[in-house]
Short mmCIF file of C-alpha atoms in Angstrom, two decimals:
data_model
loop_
_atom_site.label_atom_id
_atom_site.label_comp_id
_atom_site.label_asym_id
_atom_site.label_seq_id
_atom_site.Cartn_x
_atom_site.Cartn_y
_atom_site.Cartn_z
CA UNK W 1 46.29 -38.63 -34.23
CA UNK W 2 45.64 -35.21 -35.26
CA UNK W 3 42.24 -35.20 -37.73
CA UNK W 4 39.66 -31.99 -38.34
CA UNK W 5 36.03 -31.54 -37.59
CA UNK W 6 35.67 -28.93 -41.29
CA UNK W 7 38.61 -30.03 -43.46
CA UNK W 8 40.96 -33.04 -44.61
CA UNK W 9 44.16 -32.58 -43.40
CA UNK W 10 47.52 -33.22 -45.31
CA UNK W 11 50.36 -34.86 -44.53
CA UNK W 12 52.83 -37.38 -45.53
CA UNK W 13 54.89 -40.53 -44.62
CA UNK W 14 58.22 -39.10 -43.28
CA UNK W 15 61.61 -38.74 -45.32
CA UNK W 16 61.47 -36.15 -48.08
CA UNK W 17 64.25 -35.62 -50.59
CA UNK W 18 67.99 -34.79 -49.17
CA UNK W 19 70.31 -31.99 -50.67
CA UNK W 20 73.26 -32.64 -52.92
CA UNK W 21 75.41 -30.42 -50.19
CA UNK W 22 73.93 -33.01 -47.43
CA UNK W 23 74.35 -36.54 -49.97
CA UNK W 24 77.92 -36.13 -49.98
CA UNK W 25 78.35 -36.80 -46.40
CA UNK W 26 77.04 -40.07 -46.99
CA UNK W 27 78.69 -40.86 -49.87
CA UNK W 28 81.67 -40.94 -47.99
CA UNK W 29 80.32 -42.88 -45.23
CA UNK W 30 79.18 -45.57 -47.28
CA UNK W 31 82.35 -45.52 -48.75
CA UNK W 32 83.69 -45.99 -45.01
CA UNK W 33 85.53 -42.79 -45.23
CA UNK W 34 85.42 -39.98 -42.61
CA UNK W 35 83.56 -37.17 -42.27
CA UNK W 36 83.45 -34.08 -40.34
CA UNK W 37 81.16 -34.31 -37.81
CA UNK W 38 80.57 -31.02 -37.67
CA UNK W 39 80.04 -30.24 -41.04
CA UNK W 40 77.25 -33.03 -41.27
CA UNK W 41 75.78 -31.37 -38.21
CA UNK W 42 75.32 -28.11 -40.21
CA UNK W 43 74.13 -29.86 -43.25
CA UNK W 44 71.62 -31.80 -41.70
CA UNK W 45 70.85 -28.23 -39.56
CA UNK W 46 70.23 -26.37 -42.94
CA UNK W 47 68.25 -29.45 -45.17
CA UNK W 48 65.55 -29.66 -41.85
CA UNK W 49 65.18 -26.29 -42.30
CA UNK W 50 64.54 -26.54 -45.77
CA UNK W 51 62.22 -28.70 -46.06
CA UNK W 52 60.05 -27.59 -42.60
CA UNK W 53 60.31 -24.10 -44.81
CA UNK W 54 58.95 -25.96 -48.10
CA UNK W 55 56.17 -28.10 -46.12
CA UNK W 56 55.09 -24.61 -44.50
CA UNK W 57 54.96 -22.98 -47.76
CA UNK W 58 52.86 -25.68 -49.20
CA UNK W 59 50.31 -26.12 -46.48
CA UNK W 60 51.11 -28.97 -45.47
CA UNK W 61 49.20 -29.92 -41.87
CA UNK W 62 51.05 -32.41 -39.71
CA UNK W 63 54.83 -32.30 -40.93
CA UNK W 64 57.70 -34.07 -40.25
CA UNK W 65 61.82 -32.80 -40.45
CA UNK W 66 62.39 -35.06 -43.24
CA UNK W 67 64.90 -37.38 -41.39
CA UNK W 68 67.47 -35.65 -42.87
CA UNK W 69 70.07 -36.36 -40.76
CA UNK W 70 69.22 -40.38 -41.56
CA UNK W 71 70.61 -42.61 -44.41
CA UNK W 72 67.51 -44.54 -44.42
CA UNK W 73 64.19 -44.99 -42.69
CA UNK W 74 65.63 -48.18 -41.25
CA UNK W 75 68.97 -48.71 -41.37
CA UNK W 76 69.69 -45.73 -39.19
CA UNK W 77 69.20 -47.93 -36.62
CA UNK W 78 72.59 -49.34 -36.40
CA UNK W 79 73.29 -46.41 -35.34
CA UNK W 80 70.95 -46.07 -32.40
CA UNK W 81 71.36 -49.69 -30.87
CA UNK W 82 74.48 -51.26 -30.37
CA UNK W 83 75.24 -54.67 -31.62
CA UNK W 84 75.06 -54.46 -35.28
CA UNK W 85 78.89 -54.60 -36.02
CA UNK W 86 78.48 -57.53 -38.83
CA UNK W 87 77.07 -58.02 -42.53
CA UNK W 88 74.53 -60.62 -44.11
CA UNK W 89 74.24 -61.44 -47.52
CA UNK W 90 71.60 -59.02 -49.08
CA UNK W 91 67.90 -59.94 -49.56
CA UNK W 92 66.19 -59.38 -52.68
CA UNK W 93 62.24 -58.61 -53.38
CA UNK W 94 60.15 -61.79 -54.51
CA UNK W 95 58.83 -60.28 -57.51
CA UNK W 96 62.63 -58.67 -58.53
CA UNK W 97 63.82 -62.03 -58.24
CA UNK W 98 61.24 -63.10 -61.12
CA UNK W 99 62.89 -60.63 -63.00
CA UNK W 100 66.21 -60.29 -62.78
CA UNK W 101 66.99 -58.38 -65.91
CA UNK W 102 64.99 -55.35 -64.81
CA UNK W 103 65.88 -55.77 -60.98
CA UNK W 104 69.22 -54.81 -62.41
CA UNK W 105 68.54 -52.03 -63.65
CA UNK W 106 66.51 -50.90 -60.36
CA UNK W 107 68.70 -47.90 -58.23
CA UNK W 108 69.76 -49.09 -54.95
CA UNK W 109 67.69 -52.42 -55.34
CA UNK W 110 70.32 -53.19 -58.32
CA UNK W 111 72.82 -53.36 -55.46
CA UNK W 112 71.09 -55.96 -53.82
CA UNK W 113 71.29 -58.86 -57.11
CA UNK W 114 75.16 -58.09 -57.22
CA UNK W 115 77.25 -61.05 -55.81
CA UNK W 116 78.37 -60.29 -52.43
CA UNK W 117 75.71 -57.44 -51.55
CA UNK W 118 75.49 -57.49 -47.76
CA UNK W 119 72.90 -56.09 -45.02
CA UNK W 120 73.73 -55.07 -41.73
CA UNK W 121 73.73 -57.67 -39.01
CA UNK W 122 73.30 -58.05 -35.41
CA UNK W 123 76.43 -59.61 -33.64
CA UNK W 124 76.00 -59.30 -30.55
CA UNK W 125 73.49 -58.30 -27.58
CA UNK W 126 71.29 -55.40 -28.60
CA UNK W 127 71.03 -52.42 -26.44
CA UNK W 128 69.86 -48.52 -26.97
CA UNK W 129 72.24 -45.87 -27.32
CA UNK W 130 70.89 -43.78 -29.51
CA UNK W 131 69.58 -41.29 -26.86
CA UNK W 132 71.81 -38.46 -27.98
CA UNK W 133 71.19 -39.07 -31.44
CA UNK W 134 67.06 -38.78 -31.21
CA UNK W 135 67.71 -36.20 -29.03
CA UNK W 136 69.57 -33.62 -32.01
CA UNK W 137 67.33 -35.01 -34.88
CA UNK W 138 63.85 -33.76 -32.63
CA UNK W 139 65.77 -30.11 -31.79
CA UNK W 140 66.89 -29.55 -35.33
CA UNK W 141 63.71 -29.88 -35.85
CA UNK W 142 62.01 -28.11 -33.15
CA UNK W 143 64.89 -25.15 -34.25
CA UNK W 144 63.52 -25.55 -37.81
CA UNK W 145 60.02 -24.93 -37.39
CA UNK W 146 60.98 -21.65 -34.83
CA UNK W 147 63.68 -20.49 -37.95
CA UNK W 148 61.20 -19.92 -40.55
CA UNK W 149 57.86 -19.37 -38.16
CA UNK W 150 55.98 -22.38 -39.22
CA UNK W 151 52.57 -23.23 -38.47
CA UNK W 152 51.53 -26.82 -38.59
CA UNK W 153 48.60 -28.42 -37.15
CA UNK W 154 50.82 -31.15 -35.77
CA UNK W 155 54.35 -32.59 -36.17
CA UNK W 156 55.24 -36.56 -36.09
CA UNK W 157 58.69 -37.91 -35.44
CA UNK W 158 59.45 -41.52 -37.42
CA UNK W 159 60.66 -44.49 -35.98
CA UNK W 160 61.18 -48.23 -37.18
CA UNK W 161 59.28 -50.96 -35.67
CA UNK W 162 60.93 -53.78 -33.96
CA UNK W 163 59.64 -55.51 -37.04
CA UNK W 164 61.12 -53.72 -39.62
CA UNK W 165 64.60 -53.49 -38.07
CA UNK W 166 64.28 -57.78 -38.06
CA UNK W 167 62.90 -58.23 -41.35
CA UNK W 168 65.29 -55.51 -43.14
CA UNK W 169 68.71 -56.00 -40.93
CA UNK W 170 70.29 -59.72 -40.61
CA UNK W 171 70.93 -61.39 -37.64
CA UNK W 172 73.85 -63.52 -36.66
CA UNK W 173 73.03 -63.98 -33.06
CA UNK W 174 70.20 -64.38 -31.92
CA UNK W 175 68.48 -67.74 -32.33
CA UNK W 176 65.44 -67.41 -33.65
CA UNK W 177 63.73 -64.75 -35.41
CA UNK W 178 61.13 -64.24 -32.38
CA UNK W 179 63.89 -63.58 -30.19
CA UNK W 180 65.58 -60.93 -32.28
CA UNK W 181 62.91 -59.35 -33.04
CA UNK W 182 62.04 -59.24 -28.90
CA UNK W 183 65.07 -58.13 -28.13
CA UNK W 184 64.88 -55.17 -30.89
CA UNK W 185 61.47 -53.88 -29.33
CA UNK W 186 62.78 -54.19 -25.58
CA UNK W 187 65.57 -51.95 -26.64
CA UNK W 188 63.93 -49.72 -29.17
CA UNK W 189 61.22 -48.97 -26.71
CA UNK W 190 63.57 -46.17 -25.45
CA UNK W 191 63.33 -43.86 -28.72
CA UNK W 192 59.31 -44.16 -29.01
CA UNK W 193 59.23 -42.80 -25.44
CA UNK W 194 61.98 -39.96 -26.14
CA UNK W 195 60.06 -39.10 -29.22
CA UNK W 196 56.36 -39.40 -27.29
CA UNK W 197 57.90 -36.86 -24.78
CA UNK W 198 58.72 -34.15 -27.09
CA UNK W 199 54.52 -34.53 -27.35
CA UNK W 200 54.97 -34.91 -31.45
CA UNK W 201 52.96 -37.70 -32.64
CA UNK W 202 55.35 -41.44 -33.00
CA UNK W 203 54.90 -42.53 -36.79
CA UNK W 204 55.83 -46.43 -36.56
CA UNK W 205 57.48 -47.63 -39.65
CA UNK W 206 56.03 -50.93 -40.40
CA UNK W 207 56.83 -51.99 -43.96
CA UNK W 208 57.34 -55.76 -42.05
CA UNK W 209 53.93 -55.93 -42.18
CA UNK W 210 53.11 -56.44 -45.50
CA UNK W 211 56.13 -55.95 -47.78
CA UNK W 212 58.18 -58.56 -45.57
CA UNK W 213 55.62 -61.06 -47.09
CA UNK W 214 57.87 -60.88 -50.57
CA UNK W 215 61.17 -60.28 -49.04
CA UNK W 216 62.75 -61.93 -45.89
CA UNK W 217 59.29 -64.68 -45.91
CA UNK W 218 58.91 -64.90 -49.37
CA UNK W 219 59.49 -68.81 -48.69
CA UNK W 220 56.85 -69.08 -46.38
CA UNK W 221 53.02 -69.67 -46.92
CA UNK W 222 50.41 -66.95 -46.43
CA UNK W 223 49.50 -68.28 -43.25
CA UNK W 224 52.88 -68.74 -41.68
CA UNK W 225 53.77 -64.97 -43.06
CA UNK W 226 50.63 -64.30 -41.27
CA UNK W 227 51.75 -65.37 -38.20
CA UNK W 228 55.07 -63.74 -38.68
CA UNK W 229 53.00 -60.02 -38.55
CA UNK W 230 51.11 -61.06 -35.02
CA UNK W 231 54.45 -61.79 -33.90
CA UNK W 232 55.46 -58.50 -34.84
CA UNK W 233 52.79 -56.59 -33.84
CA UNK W 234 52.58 -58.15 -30.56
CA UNK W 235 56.66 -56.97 -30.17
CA UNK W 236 55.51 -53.73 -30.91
CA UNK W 237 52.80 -53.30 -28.76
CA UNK W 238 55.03 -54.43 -26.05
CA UNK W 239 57.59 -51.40 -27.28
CA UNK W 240 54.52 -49.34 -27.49
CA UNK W 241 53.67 -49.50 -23.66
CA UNK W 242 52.38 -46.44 -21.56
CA UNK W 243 52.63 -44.46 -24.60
CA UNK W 244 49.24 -43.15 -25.34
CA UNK W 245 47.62 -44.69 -28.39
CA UNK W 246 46.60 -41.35 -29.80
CA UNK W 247 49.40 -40.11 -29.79
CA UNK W 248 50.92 -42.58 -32.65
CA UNK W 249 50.13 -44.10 -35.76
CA UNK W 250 51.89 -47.00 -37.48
CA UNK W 251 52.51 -47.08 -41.43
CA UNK W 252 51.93 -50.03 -43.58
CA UNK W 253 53.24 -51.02 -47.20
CA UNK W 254 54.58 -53.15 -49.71
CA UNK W 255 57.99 -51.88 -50.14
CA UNK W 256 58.30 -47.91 -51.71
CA UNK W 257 59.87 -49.02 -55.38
CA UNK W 258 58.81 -49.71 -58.54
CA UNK W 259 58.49 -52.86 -59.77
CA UNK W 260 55.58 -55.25 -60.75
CA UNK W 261 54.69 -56.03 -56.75
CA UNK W 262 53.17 -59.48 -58.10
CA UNK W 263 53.99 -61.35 -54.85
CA UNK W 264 52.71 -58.67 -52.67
CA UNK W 265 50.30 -60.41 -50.49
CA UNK W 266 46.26 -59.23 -50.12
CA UNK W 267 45.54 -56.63 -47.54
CA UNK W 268 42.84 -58.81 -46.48
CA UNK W 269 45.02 -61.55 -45.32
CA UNK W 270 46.96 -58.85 -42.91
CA UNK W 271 44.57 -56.03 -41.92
CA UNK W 272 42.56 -57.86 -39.47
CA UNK W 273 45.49 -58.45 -37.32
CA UNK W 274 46.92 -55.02 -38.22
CA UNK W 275 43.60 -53.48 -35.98
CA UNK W 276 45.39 -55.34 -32.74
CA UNK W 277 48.05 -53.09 -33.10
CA UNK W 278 48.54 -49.70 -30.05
CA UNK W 279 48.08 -47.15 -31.98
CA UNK W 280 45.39 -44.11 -32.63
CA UNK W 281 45.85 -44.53 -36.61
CA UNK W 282 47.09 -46.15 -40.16
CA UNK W 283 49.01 -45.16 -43.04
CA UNK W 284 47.92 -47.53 -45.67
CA UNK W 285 49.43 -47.64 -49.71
CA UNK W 286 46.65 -46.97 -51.65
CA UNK W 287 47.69 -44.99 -54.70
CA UNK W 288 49.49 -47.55 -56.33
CA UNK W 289 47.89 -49.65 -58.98
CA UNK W 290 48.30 -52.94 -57.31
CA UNK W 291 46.41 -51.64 -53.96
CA UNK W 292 43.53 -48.82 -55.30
CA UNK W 293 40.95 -51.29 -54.67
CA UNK W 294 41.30 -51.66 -51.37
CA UNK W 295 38.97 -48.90 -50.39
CA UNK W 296 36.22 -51.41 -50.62
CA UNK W 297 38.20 -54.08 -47.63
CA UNK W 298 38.20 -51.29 -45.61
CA UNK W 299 34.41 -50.79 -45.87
CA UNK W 300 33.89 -54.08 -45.03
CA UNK W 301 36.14 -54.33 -42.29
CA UNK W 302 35.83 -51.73 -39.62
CA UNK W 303 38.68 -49.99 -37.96
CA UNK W 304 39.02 -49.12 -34.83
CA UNK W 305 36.28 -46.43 -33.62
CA UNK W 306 39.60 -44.55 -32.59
CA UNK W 307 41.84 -44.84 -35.56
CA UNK W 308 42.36 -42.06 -38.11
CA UNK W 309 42.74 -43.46 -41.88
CA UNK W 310 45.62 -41.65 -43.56
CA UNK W 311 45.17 -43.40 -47.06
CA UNK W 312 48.07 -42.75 -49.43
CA UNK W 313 46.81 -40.74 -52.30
CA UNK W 314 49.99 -40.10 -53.90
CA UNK W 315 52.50 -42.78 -55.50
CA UNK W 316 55.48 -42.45 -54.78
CA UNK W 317 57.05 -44.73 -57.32
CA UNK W 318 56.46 -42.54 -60.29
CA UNK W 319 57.31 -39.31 -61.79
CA UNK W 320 53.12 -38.79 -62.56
CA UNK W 321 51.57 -35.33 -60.74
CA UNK W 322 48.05 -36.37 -59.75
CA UNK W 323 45.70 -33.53 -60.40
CA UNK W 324 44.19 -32.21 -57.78
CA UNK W 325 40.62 -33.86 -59.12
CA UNK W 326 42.23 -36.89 -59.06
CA UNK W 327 43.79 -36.95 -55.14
CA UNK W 328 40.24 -35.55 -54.18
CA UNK W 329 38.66 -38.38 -55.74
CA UNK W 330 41.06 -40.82 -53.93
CA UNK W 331 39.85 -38.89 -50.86
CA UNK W 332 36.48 -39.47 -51.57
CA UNK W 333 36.33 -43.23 -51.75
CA UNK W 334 37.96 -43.46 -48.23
CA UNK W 335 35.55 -40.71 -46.90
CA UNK W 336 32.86 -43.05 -48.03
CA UNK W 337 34.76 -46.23 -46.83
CA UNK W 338 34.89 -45.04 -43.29
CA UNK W 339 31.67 -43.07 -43.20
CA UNK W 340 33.11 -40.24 -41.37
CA UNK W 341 35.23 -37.34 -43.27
CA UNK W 342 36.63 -36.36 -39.94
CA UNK W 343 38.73 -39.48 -39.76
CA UNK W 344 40.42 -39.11 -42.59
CA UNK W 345 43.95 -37.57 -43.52
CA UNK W 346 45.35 -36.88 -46.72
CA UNK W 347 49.09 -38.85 -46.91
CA UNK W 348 51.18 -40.19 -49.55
CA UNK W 349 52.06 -43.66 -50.33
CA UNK W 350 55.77 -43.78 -48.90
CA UNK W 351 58.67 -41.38 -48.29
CA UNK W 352 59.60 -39.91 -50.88
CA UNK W 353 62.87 -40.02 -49.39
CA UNK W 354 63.43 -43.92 -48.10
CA UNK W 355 67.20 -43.67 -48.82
CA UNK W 356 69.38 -40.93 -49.18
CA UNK W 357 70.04 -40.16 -52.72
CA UNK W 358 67.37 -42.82 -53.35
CA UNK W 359 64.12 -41.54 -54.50
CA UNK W 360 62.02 -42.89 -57.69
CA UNK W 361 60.81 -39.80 -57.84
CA UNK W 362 62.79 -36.68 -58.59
CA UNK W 363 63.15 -34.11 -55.79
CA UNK W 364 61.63 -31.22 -57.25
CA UNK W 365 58.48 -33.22 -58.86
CA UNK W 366 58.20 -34.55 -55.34
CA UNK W 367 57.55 -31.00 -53.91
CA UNK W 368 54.94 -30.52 -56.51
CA UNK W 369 53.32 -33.71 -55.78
CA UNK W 370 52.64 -32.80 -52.04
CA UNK W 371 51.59 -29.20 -53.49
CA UNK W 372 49.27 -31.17 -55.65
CA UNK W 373 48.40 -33.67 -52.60
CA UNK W 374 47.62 -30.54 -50.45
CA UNK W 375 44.94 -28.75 -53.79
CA UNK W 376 43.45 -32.11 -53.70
CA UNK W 377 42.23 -32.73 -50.21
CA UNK W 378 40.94 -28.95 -50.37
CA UNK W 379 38.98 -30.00 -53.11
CA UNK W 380 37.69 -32.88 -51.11
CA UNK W 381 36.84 -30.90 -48.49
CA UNK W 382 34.51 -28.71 -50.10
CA UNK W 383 32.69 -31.96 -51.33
CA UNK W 384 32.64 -33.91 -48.01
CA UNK W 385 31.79 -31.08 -45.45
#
């Protein structure tokens, strides 16, 4: 995990908004038309470029390529591991559910109260061929950031954790949860060690952690949810091994949409088990309303004396631009939390991207939120070093 010994660094949680002339291709995928292959090759060529260009421009530190080339941060797994050839009947957020008139009204979660929304679903034995696939998404963006002469302090490359891909995607074959969740991390285990070879740093997806709470295990108790995550983070430290643990850094939330997140469940109950996980830092939700108090848990309970704190200090969720005064205040309460400036990067809540064509926030306010994320921690840095 990249941090700095005189400055805060920037950076954010992966996807970033897609063009219109790149949207279209999934359109007509979704629609289960074809496309040219091609085409979407050149598209997704020209978007990474666009946004590596707009991250430069910024000043943004440790940058990603936007998963452009992705329809979303987790269901572009089906088409990395083979055996997800069937449907399951859509899964819809706890606190929605309590509120169905305005979960209705919700883009892309709307989808999800209709009658006869479906999910992806395993259907048979899962196994990684998405080699050729990682492969093209790292050297468009390798290409990218040689294109427009970038200079970043780092780069990170995102993938889902075995986790997220069970708590997200259905499963009509395995029989348990445990076991399809093993079987995800024994094949999924093959991307984080293409991406850890290109020597960017591995961001782990892990909304499972705490969003699944009020989605797939919104029936269960605290507890049993609890045990759910060790289960999960013991998968992915499995996936995770001989990868070193600096090199990546897992990211934690309650699900990137807005909505009145009164089922989420307490940080407290998760983040002591969330410390067992392989990694060299955290990307933690923090800018929302629900979660701004955390800073103090994270005082209280110490991290890892090798773990970098990349506290969101954005939201993601709404069309707001945090001053600069603001995001370096943010900063500042973490700075204190921790007791050590130097572990501590600037991020934003979520992507700001999750879904293609998806994004609460509209695209051009979301480039002048990370403009505004990247004033702020400058500000912060002149107060904490």
């Amino acid at each position: 995990m990249t941090a700095n010994n005189d400055r805060i660094l920037t950076t954010h949680v992966g996807s970033l908004p897609r063009p219109e002339s790149l949207l279209k291709f999934f359109q007509q995928r979704q629609a289960g038309e074809s496309i040219d292959s091609d085409a979407f090759d050149e598209a997704v060529r020209e978007a990474t470029e666009s946004v590596v260009r707009r991250q430069d421009e910024i000043g943004i530190d440790v940058a990603s390529g936007g998963e452009q080339n992705r329809l979303s941060f987790v269901t572009y797994v089906v088409d990395r591991l083979a055996g997800f050839d069937g449907e399951s009947p859509a899964i819809q957020w706890a606190d929605l559910e309590a509120f169905p008139e305005y979960a209705r009204e919700v883009p892309t979660f709307s989808e999800w109260s209709e009658p006869g929304a479906t999910i992806p679903a395993v259907t048979g034995p899962i196994e990684y061929d998405g080699e050729a696939e990682t492969r093209n998404e790292y050297e468009h963006f390798e290409q990218a950031i040689e294109s427009v002469d970038a200079d970043f302090e780092d780069t990170f490359v995102t993938a889902a954790s075995p986790g997220a891909v069970a708590s997200y995607l259905g499963n009509e074959h395995y029989e348990s949860h445990e076991a399809f969740t093993e079987a995800i991390a024994g094949a999924i285990r093959q991307e984080y060690e293409l991406i850890a070879e290109t020597g960017a740093t591995l961001q782990i997806d892990a909304p499972d952690l705490l969003g699944g709470r009020h989605l797939k295990f919104k029936d269960r108790s605290e507890a049993e949810f609890v045990d759910v995550a060790k289960t999960h983070i013991d998968a992915l430290n499995d996936a995770l091994e001989g990868i070193p643990r600096d090199q990546v850094r897992i990211h934690a939330c309650w699900g990137n949409y807005e909505g009145p997140h009164h089922h989420d469940i307490p940080l407290a109950k998760v983040l002591p088990h969330l410390t067992d996980a392989d990694v060299g830092g955290l990307l933690l939700e923090q800018a929302n309303p629900c979660h701004q108090h955390d800073y103090h848990l994270l005082a209280e309970h110490s991290l890892p004396d090798d773990w970098t704190l990349v506290p969101g200090v954005i939201d993601v969720t709404v069309n707001y631009v945090e001053p600069p005064a603001v995001i370096a205040d943010r900063i500042e309460r973490f700075v204190d939390a921790i007791g050590d400036p130097t572990r501590i990067v600037a991020g934003a809540d979520c992507g700001l991207g999750t879904f293609a064509g998806f994004g609460a926030v509209h695209p051009e306010i979301a480039w002048k939120k990370l403009e505004s994320l990247v004033e702020g921690a400058e500000l912060a840095s002149e107060r904490v070093f």
